[in-house]
CSV table of C-alpha atoms and ligand atoms in Angstrom, one decimal:
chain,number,residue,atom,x,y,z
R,1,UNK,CA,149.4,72.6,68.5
R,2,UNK,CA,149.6,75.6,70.3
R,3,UNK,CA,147.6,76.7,73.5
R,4,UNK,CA,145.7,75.1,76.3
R,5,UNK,CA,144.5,71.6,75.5
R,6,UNK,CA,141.1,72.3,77.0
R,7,UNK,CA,140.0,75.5,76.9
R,8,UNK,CA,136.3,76.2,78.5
R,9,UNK,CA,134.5,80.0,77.7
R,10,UNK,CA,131.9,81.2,79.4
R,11,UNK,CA,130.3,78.2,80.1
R,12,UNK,CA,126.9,78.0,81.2
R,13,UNK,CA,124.0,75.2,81.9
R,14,UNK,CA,120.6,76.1,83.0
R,15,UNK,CA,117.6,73.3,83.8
R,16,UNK,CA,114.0,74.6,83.1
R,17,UNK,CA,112.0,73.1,85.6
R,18,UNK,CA,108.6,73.3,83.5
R,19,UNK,CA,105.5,75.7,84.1
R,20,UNK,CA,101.4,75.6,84.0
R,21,UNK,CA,100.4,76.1,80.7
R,22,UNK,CA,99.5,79.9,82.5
R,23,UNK,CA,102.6,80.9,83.7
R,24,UNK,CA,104.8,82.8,81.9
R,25,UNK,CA,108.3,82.3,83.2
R,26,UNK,CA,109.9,78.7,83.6
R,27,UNK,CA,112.3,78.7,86.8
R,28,UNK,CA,115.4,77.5,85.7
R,29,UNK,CA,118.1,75.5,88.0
R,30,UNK,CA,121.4,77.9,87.2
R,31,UNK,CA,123.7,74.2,87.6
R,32,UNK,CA,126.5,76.6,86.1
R,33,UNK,CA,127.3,80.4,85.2
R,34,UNK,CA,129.8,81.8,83.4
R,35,UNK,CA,132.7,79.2,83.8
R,36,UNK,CA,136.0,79.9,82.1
R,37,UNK,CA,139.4,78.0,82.6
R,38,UNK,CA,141.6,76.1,80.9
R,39,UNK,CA,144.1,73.1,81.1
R,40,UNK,CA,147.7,72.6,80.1
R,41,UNK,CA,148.7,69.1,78.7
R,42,UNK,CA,149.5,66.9,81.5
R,43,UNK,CA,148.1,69.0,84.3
R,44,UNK,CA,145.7,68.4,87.0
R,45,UNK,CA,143.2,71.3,87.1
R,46,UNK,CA,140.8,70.5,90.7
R,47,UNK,CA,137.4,71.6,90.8
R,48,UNK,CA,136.3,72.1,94.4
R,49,UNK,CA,132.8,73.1,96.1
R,50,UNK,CA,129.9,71.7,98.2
R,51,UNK,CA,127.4,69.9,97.1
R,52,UNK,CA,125.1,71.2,94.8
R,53,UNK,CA,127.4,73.7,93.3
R,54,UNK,CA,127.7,72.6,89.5
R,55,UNK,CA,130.9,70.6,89.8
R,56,UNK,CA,129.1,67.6,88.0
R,57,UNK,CA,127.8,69.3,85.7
R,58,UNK,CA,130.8,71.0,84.6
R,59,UNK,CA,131.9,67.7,84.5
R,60,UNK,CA,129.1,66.8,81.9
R,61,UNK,CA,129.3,69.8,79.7
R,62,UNK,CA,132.8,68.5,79.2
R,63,UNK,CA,132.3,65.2,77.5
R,64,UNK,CA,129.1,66.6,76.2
R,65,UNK,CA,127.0,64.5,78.1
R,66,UNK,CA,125.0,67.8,78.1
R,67,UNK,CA,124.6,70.5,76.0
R,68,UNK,CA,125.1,74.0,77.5
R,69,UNK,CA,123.0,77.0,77.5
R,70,UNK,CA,125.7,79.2,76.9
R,71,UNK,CA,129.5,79.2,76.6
R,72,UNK,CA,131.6,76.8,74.5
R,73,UNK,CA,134.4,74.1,75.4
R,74,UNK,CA,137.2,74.1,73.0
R,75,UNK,CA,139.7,70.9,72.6
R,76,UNK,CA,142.8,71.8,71.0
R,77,UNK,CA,141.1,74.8,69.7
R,78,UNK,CA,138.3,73.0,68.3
R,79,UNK,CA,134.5,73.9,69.8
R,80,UNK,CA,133.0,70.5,70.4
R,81,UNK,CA,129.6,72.0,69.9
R,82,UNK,CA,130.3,72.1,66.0
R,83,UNK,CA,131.5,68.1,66.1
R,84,UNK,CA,129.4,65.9,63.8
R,85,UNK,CA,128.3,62.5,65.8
R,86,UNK,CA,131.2,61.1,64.3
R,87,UNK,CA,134.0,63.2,65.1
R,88,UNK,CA,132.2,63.8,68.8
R,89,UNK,CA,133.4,59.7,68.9
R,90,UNK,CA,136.7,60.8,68.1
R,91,UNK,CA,136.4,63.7,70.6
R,92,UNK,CA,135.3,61.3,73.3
R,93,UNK,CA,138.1,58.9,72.8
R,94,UNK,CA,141.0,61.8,73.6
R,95,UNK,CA,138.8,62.2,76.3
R,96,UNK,CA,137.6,59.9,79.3
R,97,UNK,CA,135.8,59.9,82.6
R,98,UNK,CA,136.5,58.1,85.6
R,99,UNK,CA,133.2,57.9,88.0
R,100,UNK,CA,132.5,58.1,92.0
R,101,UNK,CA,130.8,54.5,92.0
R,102,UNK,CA,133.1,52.3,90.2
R,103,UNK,CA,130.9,49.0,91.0
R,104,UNK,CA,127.8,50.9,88.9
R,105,UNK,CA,129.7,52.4,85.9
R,106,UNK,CA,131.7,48.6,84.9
R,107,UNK,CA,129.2,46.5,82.8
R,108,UNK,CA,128.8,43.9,85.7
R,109,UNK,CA,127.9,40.7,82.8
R,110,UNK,CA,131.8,41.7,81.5
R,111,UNK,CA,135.2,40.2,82.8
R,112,UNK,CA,137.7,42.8,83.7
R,113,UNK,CA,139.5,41.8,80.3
R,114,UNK,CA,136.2,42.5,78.4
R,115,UNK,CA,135.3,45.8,80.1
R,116,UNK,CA,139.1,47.0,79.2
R,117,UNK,CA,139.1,46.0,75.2
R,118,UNK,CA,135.6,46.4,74.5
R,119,UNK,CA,136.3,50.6,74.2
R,120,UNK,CA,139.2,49.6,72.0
R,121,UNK,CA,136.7,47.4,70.0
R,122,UNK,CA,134.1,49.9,69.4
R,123,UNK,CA,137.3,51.6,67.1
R,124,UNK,CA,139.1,48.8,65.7
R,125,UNK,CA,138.7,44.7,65.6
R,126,UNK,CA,141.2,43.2,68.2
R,127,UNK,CA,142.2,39.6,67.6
R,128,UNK,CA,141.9,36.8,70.4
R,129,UNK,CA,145.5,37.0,71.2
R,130,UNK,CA,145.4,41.0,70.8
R,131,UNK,CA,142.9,41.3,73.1
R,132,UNK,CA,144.9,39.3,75.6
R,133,UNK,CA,148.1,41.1,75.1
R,134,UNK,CA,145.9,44.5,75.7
R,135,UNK,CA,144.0,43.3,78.8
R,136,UNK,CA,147.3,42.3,80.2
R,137,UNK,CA,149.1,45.5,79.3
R,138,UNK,CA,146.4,47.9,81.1
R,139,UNK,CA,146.0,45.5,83.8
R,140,UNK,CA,149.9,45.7,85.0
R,141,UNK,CA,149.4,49.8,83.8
R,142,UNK,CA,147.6,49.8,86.7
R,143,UNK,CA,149.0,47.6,89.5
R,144,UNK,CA,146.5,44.7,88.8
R,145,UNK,CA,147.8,40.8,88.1
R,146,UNK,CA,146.5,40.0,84.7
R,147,UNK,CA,145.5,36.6,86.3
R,148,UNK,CA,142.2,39.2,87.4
R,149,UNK,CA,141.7,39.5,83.7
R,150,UNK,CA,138.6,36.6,84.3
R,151,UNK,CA,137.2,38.2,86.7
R,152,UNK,CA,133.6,40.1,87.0
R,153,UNK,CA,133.2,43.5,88.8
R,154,UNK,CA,131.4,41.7,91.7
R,155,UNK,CA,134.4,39.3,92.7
R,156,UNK,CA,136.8,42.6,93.2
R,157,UNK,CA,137.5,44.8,96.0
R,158,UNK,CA,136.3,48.5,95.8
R,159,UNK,CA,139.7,49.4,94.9
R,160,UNK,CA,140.4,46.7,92.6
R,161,UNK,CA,137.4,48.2,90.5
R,162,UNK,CA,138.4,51.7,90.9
R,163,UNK,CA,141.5,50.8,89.0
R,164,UNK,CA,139.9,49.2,86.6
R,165,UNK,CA,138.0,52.1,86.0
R,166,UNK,CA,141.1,54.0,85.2
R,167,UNK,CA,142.9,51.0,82.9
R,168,UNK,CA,139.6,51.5,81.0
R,169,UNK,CA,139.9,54.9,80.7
R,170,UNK,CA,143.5,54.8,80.3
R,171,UNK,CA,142.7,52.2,77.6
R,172,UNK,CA,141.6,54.4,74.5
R,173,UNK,CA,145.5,56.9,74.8
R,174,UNK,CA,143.5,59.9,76.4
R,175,UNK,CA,145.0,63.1,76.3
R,176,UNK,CA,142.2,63.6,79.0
R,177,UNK,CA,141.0,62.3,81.5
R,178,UNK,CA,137.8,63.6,83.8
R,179,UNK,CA,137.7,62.2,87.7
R,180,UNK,CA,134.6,63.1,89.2
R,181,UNK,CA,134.9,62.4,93.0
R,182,UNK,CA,136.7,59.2,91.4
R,183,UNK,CA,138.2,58.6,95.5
R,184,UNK,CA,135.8,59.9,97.4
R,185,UNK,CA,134.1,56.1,97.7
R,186,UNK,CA,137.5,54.5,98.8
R,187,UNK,CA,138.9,53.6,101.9
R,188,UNK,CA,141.6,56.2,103.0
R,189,UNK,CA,144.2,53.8,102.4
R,190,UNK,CA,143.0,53.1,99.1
R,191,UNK,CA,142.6,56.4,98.6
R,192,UNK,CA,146.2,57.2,98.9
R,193,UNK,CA,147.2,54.3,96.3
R,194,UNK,CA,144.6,55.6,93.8
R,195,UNK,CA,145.6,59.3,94.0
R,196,UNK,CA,149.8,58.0,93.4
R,197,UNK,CA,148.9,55.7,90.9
R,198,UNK,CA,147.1,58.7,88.7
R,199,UNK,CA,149.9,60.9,89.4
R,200,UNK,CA,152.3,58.2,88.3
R,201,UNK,CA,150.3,57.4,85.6
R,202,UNK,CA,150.3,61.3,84.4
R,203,UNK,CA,154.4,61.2,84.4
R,204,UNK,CA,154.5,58.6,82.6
R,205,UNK,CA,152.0,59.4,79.7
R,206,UNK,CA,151.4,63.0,80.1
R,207,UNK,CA,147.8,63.0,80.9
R,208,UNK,CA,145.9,65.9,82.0
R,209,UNK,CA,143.3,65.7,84.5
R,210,UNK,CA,140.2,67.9,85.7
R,211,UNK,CA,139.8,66.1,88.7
R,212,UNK,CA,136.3,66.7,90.7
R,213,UNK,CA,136.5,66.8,94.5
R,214,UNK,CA,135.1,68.4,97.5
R,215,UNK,CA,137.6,66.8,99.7
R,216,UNK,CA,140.5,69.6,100.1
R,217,UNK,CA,143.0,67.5,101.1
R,218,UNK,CA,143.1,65.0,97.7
R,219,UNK,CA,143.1,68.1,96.2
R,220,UNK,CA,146.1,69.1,97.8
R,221,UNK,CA,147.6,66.5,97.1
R,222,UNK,CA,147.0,66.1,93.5
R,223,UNK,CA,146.9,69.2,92.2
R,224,UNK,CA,148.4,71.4,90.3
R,225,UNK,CA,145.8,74.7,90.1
R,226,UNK,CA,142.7,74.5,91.9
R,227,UNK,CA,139.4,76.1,90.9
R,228,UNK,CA,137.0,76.6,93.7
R,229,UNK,CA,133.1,76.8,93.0
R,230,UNK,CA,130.1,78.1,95.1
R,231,UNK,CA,126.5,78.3,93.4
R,232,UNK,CA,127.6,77.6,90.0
R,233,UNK,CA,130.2,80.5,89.5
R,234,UNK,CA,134.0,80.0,90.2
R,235,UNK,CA,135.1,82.2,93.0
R,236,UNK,CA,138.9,81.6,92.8
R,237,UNK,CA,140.7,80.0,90.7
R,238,UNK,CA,144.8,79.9,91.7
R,239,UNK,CA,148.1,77.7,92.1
R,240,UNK,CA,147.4,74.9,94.4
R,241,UNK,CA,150.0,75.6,96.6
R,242,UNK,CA,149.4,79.0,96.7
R,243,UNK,CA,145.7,79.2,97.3
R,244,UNK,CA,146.5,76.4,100.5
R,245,UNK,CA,149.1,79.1,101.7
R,246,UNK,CA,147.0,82.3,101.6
R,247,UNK,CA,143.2,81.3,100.2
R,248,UNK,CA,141.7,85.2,99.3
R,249,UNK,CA,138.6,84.8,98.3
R,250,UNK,CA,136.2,84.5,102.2
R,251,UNK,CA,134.4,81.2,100.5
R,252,UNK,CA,137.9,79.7,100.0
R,253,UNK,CA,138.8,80.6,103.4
R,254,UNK,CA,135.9,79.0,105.0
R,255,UNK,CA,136.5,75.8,103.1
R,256,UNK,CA,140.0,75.6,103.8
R,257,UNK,CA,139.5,76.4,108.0
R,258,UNK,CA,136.7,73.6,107.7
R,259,UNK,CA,138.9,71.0,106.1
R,260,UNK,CA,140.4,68.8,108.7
R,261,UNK,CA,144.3,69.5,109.3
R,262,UNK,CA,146.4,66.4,110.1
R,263,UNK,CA,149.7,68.3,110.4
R,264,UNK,CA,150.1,69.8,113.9
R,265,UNK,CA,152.6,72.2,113.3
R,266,UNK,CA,150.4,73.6,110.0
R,267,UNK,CA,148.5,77.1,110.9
R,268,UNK,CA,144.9,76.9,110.4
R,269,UNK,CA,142.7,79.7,109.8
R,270,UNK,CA,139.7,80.9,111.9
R,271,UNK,CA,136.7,82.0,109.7
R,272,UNK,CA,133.3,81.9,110.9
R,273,UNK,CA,130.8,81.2,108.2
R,274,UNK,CA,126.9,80.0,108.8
R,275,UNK,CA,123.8,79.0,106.7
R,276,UNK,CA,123.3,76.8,104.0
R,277,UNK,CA,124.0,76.8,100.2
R,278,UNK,CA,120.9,78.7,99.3
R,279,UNK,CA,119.2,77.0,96.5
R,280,UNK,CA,120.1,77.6,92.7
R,281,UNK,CA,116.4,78.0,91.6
R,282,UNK,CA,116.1,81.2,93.2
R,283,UNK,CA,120.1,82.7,93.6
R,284,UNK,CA,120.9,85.5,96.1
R,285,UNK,CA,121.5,88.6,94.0
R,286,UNK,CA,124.6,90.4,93.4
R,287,UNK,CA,127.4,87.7,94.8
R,288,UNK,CA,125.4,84.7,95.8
R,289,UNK,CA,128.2,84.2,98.6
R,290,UNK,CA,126.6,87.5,100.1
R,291,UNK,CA,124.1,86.3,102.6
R,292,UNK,CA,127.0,84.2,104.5
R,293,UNK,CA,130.0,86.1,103.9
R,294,UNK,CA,131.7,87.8,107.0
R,295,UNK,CA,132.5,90.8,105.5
R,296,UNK,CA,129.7,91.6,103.1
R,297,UNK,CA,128.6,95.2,102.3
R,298,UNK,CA,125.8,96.5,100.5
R,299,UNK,CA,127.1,96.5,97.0
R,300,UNK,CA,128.0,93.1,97.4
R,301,UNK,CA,123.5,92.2,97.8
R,302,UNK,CA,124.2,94.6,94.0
R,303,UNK,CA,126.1,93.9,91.7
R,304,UNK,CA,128.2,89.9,90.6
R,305,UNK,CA,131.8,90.4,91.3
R,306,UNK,CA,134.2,90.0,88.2
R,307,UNK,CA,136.8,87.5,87.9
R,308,UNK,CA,140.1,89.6,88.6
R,309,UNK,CA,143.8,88.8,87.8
R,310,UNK,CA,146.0,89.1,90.8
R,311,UNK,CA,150.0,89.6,90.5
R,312,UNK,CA,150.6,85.6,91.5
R,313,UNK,CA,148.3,84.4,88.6
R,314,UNK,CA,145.4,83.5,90.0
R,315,UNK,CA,141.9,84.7,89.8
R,316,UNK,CA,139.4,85.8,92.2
R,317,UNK,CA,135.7,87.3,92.1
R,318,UNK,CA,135.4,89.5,95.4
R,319,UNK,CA,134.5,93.0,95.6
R,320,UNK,CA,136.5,93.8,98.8
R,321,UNK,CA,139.6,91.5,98.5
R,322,UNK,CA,139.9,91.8,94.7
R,323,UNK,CA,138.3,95.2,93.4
R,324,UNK,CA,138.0,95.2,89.6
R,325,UNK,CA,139.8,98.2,88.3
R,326,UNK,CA,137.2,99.8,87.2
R,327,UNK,CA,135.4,99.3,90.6
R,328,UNK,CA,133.8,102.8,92.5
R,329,UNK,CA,136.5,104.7,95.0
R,330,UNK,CA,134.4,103.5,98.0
R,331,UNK,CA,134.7,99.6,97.1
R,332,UNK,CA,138.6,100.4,96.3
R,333,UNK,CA,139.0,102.0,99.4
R,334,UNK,CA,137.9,99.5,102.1
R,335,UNK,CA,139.8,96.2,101.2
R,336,UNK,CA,139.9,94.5,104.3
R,337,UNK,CA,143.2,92.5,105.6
R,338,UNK,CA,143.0,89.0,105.4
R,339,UNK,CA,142.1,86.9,108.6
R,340,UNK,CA,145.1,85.9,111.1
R,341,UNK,CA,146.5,83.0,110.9
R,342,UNK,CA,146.8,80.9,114.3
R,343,UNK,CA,150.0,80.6,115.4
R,344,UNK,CA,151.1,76.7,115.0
R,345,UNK,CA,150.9,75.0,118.3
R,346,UNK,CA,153.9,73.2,119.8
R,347,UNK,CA,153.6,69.3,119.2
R,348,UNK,CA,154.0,67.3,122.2
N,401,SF4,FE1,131.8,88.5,100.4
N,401,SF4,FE2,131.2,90.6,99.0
N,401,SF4,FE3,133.4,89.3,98.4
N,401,SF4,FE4,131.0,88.2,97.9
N,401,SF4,S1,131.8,90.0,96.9
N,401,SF4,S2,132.7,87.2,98.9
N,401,SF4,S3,129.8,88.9,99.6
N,401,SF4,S4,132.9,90.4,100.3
């Protein structure tokens, strides 16, 4: 099959809030606007942003846990909206989520052996010694000891249950696999082991991954493109390693000078940036990054920026550091330079 594996148009997910029988507008909660990306077999797309900023939800519209407002999400060219209940099983099976809280999505009544063959036994009967084999096999897949194959959610350790999570997930062959914040509950350490045993995992079966984070440097780490959110909308989308080397887009930039740098030598930027996400009940017009972006002007209150193409392939939605084509002579005219970078200080 040719083209992206997942491919995700215009994607869009609004929450009516309800209204008095008087009023005649419901507010809605824009969760997301006009999302597009897509993902290559076994590649990690990251989605990145604060809280509140639709990265969930995304998640969601995905496994169509949700159905969107707008948009469509297309597996292997196929629009998942269309899918009968039956072939949405199918659907589901090619792709899986891992979850934040791995202690509240395992059945806590079911052994470790049970939680990974009952997904398999929803699609086929497994014999006693099948069953076994399979528990075992996912198990080891993941770095468990198949002697933990009697053992209840409850008598393993946070990490323990986060890979067995993912030998559930892994269970069913996906060609997919959704993490939202699947780390972000772990110890560091365990952290660490998680993160190498999905990119291990991806060599060795060629998963992809969207993988759902606010925490920069997992995504770092892990990925392979980055997409980064704010108020629903994605603002960049770009290379991982090049949006950690030059991040053009001032929301990026902020994110990336807030993150923590553990690497001494490693320039970090200075961007001042203030306020809170405003609320996506009632977004700021124009760009919604306007009211706490450094270098707003007044068409940026105006109009939404466009996603534009940039020569190193990624995409970015700014007025002043990416000006659509089309974009008045005044806007093309005053594209300011990007902030200095610090110059590395001398390790002692
Ligand atoms: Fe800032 Fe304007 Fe760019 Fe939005 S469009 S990020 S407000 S400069």
């Amino acid at each position: 099959m040719n083209g992206p594996l997942l491919k995700v148009e215009n994607l869009t997910k609004h929450y009516p809030l309800g209204a008095g029988l008087l009023k005649r507008t419901i507010p809605v909660v824009r969760a997301v606007e006009d999302v597009s990306f897509s993902v290559e077999a076994g590649e990690t797309l990251c989605i990145v942003g604060e809280s509140g900023c639709g990265k969930s939800t995304v998640a969601r519209l995905l496994m169509r846990l949700t159905d969107p407002t707008g948009g469509r999400v297309l597996i292997d060219g196929t629009d998942i909206a269309g899918l009968t209940k039956y072939e949405l099983r199918a659907y589901r099976r090619r792709m899986q989520m891992v979850f934040q809280d791995p202690y509240s999505s395992l059945n806590p009544r079911l052994t470790a052996g049970q939680i990974i063959t009952e997904p398999v036994e929803n699609f086929e009967r497994l014999s006693r010694k099948q069953r076994q084999a399979f528990a075992t096999e996912f198990l080891q897949k993941v770095g468990m000891s198949p002697h933990m194959k009697d053992r209840f959610p409850s008598e393993l350790s946070g990490g323990q249950r986060q890979r067995l999570g993912i030998a559930r997930a892994l269970a069913l062959n996906p060609s997919l696999i959704i993490a939202d914040e699947a780390v972000s509950a772990l110890d560091v350490s365990v952290q660490a082991q998680i993160l190498n045993l999905l990119m291990d995992l991806q060599q060795q079966m060629g998963i992809a991954f969207v993988f759902i984070s606010h925490d920069l440097g997992v995504v770092e780490h892990i990925g392979h493109r980055v997409a980064i959110m704010y108020l629903g909308r994605i603002v960049e989308l770009a290379p991982c390693e090049a949006l950690f080397a030059k991040p053009i887009h001032p929301y990026t930039e902020a994110l990336i000078a807030a993150a923590p740098v553990p690497d001494p030598t490693r320039a970090r930027l200075e961007v001042p940036i203030e306020g809170e996400v405003p609320s996506p009940i009632n977004p700021p017009s124009g760009c919604a990054f306007h009211p706490r972006c450094p270098i707003a002007v007044e068409r940026c209150r105006l109009e939404v920026p466009p996603l534009v193409s940039m020569a190193d392939g990624r995409v970015v939605a700014c007025h002043m550091r990416a000006p659509a084509t089309d974009a008045s002579p005044q806007a093309l005219a005053v594209v300011p330079p990007l902030p200095s970078v610090a110059e590395p200080q001398p390790s002692s």
